[in-house]
GROMACS .gro file of C-alpha atoms in nm:
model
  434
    1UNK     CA    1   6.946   5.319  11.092
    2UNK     CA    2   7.266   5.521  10.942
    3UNK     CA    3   7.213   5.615  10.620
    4UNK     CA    4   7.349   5.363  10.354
    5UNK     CA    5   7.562   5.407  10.079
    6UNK     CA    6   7.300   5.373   9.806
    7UNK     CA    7   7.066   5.584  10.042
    8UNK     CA    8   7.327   5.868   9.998
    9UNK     CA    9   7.301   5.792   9.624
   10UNK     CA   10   6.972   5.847   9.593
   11UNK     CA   11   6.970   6.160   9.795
   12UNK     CA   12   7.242   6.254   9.554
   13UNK     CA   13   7.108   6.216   9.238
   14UNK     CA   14   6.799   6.425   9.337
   15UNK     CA   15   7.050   6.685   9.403
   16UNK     CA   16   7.398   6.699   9.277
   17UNK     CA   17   7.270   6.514   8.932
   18UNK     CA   18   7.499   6.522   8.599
   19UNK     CA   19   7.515   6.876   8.402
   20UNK     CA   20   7.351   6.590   8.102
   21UNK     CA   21   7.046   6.547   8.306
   22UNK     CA   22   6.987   6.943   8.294
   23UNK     CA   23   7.100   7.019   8.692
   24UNK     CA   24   7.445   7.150   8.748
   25UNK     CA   25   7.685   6.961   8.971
   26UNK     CA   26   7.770   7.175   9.302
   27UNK     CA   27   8.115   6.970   9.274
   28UNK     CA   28   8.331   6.898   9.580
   29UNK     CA   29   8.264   6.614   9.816
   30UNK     CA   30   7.925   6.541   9.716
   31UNK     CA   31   8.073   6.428   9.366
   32UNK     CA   32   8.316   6.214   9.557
   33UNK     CA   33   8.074   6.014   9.736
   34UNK     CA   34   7.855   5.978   9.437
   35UNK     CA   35   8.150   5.814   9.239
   36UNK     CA   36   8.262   5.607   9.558
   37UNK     CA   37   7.902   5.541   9.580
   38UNK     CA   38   7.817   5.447   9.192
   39UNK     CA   39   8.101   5.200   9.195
   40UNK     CA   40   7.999   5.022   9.492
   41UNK     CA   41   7.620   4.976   9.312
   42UNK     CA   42   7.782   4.873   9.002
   43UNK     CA   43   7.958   4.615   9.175
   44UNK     CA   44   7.654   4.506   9.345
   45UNK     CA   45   7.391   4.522   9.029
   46UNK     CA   46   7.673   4.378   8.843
   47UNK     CA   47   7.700   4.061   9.049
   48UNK     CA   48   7.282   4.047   9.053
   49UNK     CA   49   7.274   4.044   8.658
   50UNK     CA   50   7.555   3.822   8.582
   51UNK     CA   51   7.390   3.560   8.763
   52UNK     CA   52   7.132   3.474   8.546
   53UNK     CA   53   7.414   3.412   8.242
   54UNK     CA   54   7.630   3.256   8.493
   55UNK     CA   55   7.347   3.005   8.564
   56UNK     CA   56   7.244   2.935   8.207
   57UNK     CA   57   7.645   2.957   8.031
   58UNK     CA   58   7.825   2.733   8.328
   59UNK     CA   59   7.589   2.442   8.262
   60UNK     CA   60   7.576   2.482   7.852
   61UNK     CA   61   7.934   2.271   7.792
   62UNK     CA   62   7.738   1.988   8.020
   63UNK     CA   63   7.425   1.966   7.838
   64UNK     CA   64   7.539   1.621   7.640
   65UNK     CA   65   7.680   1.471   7.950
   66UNK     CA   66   7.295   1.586   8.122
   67UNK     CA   67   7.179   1.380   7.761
   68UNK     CA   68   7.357   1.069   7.803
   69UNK     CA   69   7.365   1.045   8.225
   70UNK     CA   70   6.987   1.116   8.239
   71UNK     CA   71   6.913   0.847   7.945
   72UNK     CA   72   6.650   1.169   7.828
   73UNK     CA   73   6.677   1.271   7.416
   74UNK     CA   74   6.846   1.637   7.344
   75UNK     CA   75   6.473   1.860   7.299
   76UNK     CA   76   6.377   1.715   7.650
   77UNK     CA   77   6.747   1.830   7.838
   78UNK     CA   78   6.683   2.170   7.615
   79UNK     CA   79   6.379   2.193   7.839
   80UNK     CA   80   6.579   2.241   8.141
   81UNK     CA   81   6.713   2.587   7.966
   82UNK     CA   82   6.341   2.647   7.892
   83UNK     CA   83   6.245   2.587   8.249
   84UNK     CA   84   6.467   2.838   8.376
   85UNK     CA   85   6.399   3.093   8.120
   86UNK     CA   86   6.018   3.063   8.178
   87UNK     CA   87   6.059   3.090   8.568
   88UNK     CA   88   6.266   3.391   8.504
   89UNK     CA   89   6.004   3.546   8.339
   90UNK     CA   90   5.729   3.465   8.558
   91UNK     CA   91   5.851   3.554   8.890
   92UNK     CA   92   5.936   3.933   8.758
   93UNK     CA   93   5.592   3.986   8.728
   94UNK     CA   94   5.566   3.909   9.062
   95UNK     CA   95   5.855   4.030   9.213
   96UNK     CA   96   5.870   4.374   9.023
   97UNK     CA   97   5.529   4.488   9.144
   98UNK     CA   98   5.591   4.346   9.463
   99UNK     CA   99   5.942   4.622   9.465
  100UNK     CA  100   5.728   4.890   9.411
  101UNK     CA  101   5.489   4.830   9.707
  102UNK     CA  102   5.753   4.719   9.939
  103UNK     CA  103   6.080   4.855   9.784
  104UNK     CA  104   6.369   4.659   9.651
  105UNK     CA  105   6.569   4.532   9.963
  106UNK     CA  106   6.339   4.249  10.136
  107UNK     CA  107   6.209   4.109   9.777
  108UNK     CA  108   6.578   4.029   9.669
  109UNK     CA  109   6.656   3.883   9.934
  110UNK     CA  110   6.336   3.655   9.958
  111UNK     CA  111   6.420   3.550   9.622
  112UNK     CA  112   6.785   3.481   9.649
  113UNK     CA  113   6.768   3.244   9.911
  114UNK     CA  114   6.490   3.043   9.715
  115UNK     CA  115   6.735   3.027   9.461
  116UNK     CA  116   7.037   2.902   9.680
  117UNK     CA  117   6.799   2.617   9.795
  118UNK     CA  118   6.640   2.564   9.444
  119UNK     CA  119   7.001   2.544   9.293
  120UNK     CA  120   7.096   2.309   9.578
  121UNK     CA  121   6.807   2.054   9.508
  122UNK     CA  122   6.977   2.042   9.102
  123UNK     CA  123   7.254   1.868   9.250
  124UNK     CA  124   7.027   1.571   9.332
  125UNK     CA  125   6.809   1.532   9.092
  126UNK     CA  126   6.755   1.184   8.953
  127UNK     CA  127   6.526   1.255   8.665
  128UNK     CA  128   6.513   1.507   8.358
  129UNK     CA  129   6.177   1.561   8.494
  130UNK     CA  130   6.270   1.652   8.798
  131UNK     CA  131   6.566   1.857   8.699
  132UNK     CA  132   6.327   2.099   8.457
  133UNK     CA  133   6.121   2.148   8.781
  134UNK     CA  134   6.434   2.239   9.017
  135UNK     CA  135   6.533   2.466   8.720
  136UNK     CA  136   6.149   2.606   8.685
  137UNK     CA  137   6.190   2.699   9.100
  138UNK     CA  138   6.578   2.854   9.031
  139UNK     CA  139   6.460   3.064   8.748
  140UNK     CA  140   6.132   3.164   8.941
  141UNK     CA  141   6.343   3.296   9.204
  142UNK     CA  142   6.652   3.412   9.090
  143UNK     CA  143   6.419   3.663   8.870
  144UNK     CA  144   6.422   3.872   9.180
  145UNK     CA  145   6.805   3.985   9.111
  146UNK     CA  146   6.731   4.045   8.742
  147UNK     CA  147   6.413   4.259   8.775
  148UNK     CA  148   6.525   4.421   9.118
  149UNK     CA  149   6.861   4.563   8.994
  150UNK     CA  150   6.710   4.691   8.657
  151UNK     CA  151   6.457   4.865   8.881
  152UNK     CA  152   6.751   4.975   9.129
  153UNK     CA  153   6.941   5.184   8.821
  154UNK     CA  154   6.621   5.364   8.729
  155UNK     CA  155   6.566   5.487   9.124
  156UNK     CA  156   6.964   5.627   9.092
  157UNK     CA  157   6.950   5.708   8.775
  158UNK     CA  158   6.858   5.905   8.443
  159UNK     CA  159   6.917   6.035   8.083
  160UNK     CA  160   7.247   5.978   7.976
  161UNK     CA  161   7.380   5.860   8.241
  162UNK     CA  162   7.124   5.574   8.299
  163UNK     CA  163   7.238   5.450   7.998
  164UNK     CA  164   7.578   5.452   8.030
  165UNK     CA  165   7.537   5.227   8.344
  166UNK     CA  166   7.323   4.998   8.157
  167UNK     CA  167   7.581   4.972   7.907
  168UNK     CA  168   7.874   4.942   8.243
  169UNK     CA  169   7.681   4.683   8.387
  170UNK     CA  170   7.683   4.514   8.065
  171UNK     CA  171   8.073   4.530   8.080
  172UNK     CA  172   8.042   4.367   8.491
  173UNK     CA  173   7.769   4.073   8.367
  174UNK     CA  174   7.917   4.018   8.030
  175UNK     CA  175   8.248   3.894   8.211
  176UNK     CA  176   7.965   3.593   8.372
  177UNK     CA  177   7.939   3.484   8.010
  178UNK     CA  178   8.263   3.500   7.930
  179UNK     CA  179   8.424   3.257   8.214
  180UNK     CA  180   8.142   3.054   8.327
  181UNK     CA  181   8.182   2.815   8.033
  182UNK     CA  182   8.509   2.840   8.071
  183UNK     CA  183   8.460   2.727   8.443
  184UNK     CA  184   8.185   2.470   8.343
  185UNK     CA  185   8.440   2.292   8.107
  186UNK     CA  186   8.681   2.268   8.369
  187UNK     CA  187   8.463   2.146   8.614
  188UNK     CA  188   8.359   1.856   8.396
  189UNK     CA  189   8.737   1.797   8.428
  190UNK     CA  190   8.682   1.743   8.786
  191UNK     CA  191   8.360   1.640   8.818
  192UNK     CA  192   8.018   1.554   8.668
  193UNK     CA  193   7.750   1.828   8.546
  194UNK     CA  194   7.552   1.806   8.907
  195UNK     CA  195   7.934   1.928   9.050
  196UNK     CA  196   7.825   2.266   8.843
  197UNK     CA  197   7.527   2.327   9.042
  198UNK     CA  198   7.723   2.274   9.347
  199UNK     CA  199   7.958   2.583   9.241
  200UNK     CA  200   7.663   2.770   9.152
  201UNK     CA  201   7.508   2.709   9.456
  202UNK     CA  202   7.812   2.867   9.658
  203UNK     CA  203   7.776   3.173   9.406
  204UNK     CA  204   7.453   3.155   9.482
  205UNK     CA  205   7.526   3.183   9.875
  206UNK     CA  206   7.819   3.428   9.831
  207UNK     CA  207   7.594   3.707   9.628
  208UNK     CA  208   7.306   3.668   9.882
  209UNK     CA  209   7.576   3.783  10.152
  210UNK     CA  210   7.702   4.049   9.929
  211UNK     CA  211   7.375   4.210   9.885
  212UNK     CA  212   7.226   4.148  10.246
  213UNK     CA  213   7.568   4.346  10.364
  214UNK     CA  214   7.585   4.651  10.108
  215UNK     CA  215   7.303   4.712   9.885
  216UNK     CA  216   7.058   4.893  10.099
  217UNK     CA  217   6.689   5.038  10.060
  218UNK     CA  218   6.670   5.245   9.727
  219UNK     CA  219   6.277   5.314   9.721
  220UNK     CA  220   6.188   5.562   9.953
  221UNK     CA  221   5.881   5.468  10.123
  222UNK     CA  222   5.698   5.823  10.015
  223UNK     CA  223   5.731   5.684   9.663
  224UNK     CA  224   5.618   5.309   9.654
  225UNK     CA  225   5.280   5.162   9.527
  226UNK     CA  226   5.013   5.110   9.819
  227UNK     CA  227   4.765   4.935   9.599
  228UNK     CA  228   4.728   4.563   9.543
  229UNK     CA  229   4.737   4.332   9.290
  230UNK     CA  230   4.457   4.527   9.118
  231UNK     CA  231   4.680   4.865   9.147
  232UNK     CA  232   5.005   4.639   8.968
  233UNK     CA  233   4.783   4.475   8.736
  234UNK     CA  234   4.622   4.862   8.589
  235UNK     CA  235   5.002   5.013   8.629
  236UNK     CA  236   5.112   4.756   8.350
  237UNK     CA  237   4.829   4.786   8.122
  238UNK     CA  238   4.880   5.125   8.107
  239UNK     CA  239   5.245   5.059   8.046
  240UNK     CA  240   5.161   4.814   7.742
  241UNK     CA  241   4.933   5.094   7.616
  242UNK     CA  242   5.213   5.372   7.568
  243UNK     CA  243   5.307   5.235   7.204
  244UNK     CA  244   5.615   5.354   7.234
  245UNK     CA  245   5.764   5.151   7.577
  246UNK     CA  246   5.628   4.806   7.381
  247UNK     CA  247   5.779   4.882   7.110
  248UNK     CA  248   6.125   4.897   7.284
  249UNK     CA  249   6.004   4.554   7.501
  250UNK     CA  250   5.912   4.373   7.215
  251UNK     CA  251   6.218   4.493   6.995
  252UNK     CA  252   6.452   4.379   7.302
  253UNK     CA  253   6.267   4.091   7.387
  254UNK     CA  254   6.305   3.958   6.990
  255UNK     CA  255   6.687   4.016   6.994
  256UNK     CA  256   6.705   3.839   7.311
  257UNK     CA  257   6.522   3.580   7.162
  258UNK     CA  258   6.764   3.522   6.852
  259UNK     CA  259   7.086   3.544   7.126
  260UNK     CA  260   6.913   3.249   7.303
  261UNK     CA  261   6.865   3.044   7.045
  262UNK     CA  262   7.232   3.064   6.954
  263UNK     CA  263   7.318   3.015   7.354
  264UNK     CA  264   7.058   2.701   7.344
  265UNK     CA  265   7.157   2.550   7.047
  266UNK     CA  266   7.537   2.647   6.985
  267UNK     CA  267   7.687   2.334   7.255
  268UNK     CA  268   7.517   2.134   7.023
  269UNK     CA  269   7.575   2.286   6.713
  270UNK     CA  270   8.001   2.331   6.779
  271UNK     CA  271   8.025   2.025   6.956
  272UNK     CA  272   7.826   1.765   6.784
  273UNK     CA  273   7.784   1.884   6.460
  274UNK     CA  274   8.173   2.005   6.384
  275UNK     CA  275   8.309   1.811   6.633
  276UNK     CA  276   8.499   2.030   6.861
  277UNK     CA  277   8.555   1.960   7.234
  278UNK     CA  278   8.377   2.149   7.547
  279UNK     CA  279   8.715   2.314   7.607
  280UNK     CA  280   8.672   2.478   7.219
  281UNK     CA  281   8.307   2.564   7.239
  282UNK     CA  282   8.398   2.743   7.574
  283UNK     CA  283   8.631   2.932   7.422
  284UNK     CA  284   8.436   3.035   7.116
  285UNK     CA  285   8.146   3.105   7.391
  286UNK     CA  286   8.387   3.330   7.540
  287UNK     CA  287   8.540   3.529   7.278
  288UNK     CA  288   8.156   3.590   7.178
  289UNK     CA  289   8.090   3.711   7.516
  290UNK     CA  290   8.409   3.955   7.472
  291UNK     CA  291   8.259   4.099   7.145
  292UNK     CA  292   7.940   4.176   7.322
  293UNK     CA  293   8.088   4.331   7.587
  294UNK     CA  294   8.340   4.544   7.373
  295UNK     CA  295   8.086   4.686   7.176
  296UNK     CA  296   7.848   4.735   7.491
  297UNK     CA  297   8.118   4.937   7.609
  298UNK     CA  298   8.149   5.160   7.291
  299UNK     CA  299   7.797   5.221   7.323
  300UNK     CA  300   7.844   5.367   7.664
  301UNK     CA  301   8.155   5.549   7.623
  302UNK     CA  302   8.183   5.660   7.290
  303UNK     CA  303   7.851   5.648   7.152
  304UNK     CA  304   7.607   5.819   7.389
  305UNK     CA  305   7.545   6.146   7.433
  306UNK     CA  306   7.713   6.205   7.102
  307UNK     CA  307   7.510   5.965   6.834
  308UNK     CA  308   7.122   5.896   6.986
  309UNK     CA  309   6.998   5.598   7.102
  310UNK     CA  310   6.756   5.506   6.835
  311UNK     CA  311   7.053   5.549   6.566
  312UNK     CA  312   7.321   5.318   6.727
  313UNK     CA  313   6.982   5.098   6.799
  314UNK     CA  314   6.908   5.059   6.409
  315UNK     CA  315   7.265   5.017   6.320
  316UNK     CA  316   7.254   4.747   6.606
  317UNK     CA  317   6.975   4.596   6.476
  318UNK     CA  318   7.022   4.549   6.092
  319UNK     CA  319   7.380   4.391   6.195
  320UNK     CA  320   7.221   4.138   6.362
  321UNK     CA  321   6.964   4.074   6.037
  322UNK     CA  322   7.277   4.041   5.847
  323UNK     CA  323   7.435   3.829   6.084
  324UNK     CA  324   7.158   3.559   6.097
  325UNK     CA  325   7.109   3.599   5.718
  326UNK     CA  326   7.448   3.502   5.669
  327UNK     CA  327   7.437   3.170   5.916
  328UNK     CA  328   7.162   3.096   5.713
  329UNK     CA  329   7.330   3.062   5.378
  330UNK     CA  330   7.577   2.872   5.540
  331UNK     CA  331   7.396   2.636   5.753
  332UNK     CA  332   7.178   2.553   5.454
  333UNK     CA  333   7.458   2.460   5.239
  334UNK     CA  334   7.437   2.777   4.991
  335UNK     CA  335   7.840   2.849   5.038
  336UNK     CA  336   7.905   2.482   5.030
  337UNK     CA  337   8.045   2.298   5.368
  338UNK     CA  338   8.119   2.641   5.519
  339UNK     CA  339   8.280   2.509   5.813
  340UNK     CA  340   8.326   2.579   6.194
  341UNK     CA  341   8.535   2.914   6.128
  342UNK     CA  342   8.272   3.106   5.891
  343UNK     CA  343   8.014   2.981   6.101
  344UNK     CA  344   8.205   3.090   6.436
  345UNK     CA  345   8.238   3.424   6.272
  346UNK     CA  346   7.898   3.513   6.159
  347UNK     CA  347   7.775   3.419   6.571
  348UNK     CA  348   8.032   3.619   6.672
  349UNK     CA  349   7.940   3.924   6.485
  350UNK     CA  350   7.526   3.847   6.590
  351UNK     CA  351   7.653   3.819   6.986
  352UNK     CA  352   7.901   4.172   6.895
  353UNK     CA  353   7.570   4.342   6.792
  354UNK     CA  354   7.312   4.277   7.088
  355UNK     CA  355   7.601   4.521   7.251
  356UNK     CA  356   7.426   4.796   7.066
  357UNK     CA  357   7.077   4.594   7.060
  358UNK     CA  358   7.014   4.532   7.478
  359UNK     CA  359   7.109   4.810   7.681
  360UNK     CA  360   6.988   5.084   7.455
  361UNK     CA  361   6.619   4.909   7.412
  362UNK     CA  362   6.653   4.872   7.819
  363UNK     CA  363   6.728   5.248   7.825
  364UNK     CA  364   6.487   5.375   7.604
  365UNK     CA  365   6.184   5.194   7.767
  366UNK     CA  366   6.305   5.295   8.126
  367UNK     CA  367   6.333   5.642   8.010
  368UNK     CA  368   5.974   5.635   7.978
  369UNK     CA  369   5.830   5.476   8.339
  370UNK     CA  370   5.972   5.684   8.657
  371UNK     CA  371   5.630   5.598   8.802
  372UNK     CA  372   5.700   5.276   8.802
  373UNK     CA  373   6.019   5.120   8.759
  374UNK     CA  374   5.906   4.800   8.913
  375UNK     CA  375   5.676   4.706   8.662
  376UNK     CA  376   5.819   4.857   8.367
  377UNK     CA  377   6.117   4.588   8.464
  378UNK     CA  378   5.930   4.314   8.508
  379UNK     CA  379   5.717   4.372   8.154
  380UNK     CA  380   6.088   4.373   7.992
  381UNK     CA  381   6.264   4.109   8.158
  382UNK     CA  382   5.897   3.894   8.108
  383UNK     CA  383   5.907   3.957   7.775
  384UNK     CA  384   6.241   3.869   7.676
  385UNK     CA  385   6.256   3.562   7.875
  386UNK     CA  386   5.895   3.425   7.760
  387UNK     CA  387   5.991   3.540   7.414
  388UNK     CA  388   6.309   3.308   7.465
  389UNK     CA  389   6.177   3.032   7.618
  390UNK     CA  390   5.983   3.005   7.341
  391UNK     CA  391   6.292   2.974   7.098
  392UNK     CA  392   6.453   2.774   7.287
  393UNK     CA  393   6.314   2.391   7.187
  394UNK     CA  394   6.284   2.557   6.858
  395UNK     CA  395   6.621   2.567   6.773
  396UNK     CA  396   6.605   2.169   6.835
  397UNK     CA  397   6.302   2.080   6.662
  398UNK     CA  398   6.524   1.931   6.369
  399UNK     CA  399   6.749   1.709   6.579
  400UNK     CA  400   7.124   1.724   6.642
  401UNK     CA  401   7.247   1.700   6.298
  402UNK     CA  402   7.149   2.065   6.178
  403UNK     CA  403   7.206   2.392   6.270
  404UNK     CA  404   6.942   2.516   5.999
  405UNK     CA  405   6.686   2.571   6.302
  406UNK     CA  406   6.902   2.770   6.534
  407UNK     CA  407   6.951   3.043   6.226
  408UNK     CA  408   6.615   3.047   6.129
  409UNK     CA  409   6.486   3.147   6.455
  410UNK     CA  410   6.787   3.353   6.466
  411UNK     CA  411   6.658   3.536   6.163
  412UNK     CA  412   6.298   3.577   6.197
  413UNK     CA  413   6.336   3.684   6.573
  414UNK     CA  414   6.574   3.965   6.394
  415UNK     CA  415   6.350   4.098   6.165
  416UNK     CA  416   6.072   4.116   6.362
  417UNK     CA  417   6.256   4.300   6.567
  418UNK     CA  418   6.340   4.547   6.339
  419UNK     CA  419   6.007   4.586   6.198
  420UNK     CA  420   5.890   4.591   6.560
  421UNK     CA  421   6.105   4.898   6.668
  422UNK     CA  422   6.016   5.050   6.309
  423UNK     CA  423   5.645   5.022   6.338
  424UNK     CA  424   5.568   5.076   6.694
  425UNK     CA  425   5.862   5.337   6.799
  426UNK     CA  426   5.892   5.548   6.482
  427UNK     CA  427   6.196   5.706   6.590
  428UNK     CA  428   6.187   5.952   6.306
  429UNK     CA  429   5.865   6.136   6.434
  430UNK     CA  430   6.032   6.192   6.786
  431UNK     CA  431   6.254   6.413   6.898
  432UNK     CA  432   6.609   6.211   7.038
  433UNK     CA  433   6.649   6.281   7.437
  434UNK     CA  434   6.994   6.185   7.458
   0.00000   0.00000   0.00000
């Protein structure tokens, strides 16, 4: 078989790597192909973790149209978010071990054909019941693309410059964010919520194409796992053991938790609660998404390799503590009847703030498991998507006329993160790689 594009990657950054990662750069027309070659796997990786937001944010403007066609109460449509989430987590550990034995290629593309179908069958269904199961099967599989492509950046990359791509590809999936609200609004125009699954679906089919045509084998067989589920299972313990790595996951996995409670609760809170339309919570959705990406993109051009990780990562993290602390005063009535702008403002500055929070937790944590890039993905992305699912129904436990839930879990899932990446990663006792 000729040798791919991201085959020539990998060949090239074991050879003509960044002067940052400590070997110098021959130069010439290696270079070139590594750049024509990074953008094309940026591109690719981009599309793989955009889909994930693009599934959850498309359908969040329908969720009270899913309420009042499916005669079901608000927590039990929530569920269907939870479903997903859960599956998501779930099938990483399962498909990042599996990536490891029998590299990245055949996995993804196992899983994103489940999730074409499983998206397909979400058209149909009749029942809330049966809609959180079609959701429990498209989160299940379409963990493949989220795990996979995570696991994809540490085989081409390293040091610095692995986390500048997490922090590009945060620029590529944040724009998923961004329109597919947008988009879902529209669509209601048009249609009903099960015409969103039925644009997802042909996402679904188009990315599936798109990676079975250009992102190639990037585990060379000399390096994958032989073992079996024993060898996976005893390759993640020992990955929970180094203190250090879960302290990053569970850090990560916390602020994820307090961004999905706002994405969970916030159609509810904009719409029902101060009244606006789907067409204004997509827009506020959207100029959040902007802020995250904005200051994801800081982070990778400005910030690293001149401020460390663990610094922008505090600063990242006590924002987001004042954030929720803030949306707690108001929400509880402390500043009087604050409003939809001061409320709109304080989310946007949380969402702004997981740019610093995400990508540099995902970094850090990588940084640490070259052996095993597989499983080290699937521990994070389990974490932060178990973590979430369990915030999710939380943030509706009070009804529809509050928003007092959503901040609280917004608030204790940010200090504990904080304390979590203070106690466990003690950044002050370790020397700063990048």
């Amino acid at each position: 078989m000729p040798e791919s594009g991201v085959s020539r990657a990998q060949h090239i950054r074991t050879t003509d790597t960044t002067p940052q990662s400590g070997t110098p750069v021959p130069g010439g027309a290696a270079t070139t192909a590594a750049r024509r070659t990074g953008l094309l796997v940026t591109l690719v990786l981009g599309g793989l973790t955009a889909l994930p937001p693009l599934s959850m944010d498309m359908y969040l403007p329908a969720l009270p149209a899913v309420t009042d066609s499916l005669h079901a109460p608000a927590a039990t449509v929530q569920l269907t978010l939870t479903a997903c989430l859960t599956g998501m987590a779930l099938g990483q550990v399962v498909v990042g071990p599996m990536s490891d034995r029998w590299g990245r290629r055949r996995p993804l593309l196992l899983g994103m054909a489940v999730y074409v179908l499983a998206t397909a069958l979400c058209i149909f269904a009749p029942s809330a019941g049966l809609l959180i199961a079609f959701r429990l099967i498209q989160g299940l599989a379409g963990a493949a693309g989220i795990v996979i492509s995570r696991a994809v950046v540490r085989d081409l990359y390293d040091g610095v410059a692995m986390a500048r791509f997490f922090s590009t590809l945060m620029l590529i999936s944040g724009v998923a964010p961004v329109i597919a609200p947008v988009i879902g609004g529209q669509v209601l125009r048009l249609t009903d919520w099960r015409g969103i699954f039925a644009v997802l679906t042909g996402v679904g089919v188009l990315l599936t194409l798109v990676v079975w045509k250009w992102l190639h084998e990037t585990l060379p067989p000399a390096e994958r796992h032989t073992g079996g589920i024993g060898d996976a299972l005893r390759t993640m313990r020992g990955l929970l053991a180094d203190r250090v790595f879960t302290g990053y996951m569970i850090a990560g996995s916390l602020a994820f938790a307090a961004l999905f409670a706002y994405v969970s609760a916030s159609p509810f809170v904009i719409q029902e609660i101060y009244g606006a339309s789907p067409q204004t919570f997509s827009l506020l959705f959207g100029i959040n998404s902007i802020g995250l990406i904005a200051v994801g993109q800081i982070n990778g051009k400005l910030l690293v390799g001149r401020v460390s990780l663990d610094k922008a990562l505090t600063f990242g993290l006590v924002v987001i503590v004042a954030a929720a602390t803030a949306l707690l005063l108001m929400t509880t009535g402390v500043f009087g009847d604050a409003g939809l702008g001061p409320v709109a403002a304080g989310l946007f500055v949380l969402m702004s703030a997981m740019g610093l929070a995400m990508p540099n937790t995902n970094a850090q944590a990588l940084m640490r498991t070259k052996h095993a890039a597989g499983s080290a993905s699937a521990l994070l992305g389990t974490s932060q998507f178990l973590i979430g699912a369990i915030a999710s129904p939380l943030v509706g436990i009070a009804g529809e006329e509050t928003a007092v839930p959503m901040a609280v879990v917004q608030l204790v899932c940010a200090v504990g993160a904080l304390v979590c990446f203070l106690g466990l990663c003690r950044p002050w006792q370790r020397p700063s790689a990048i």
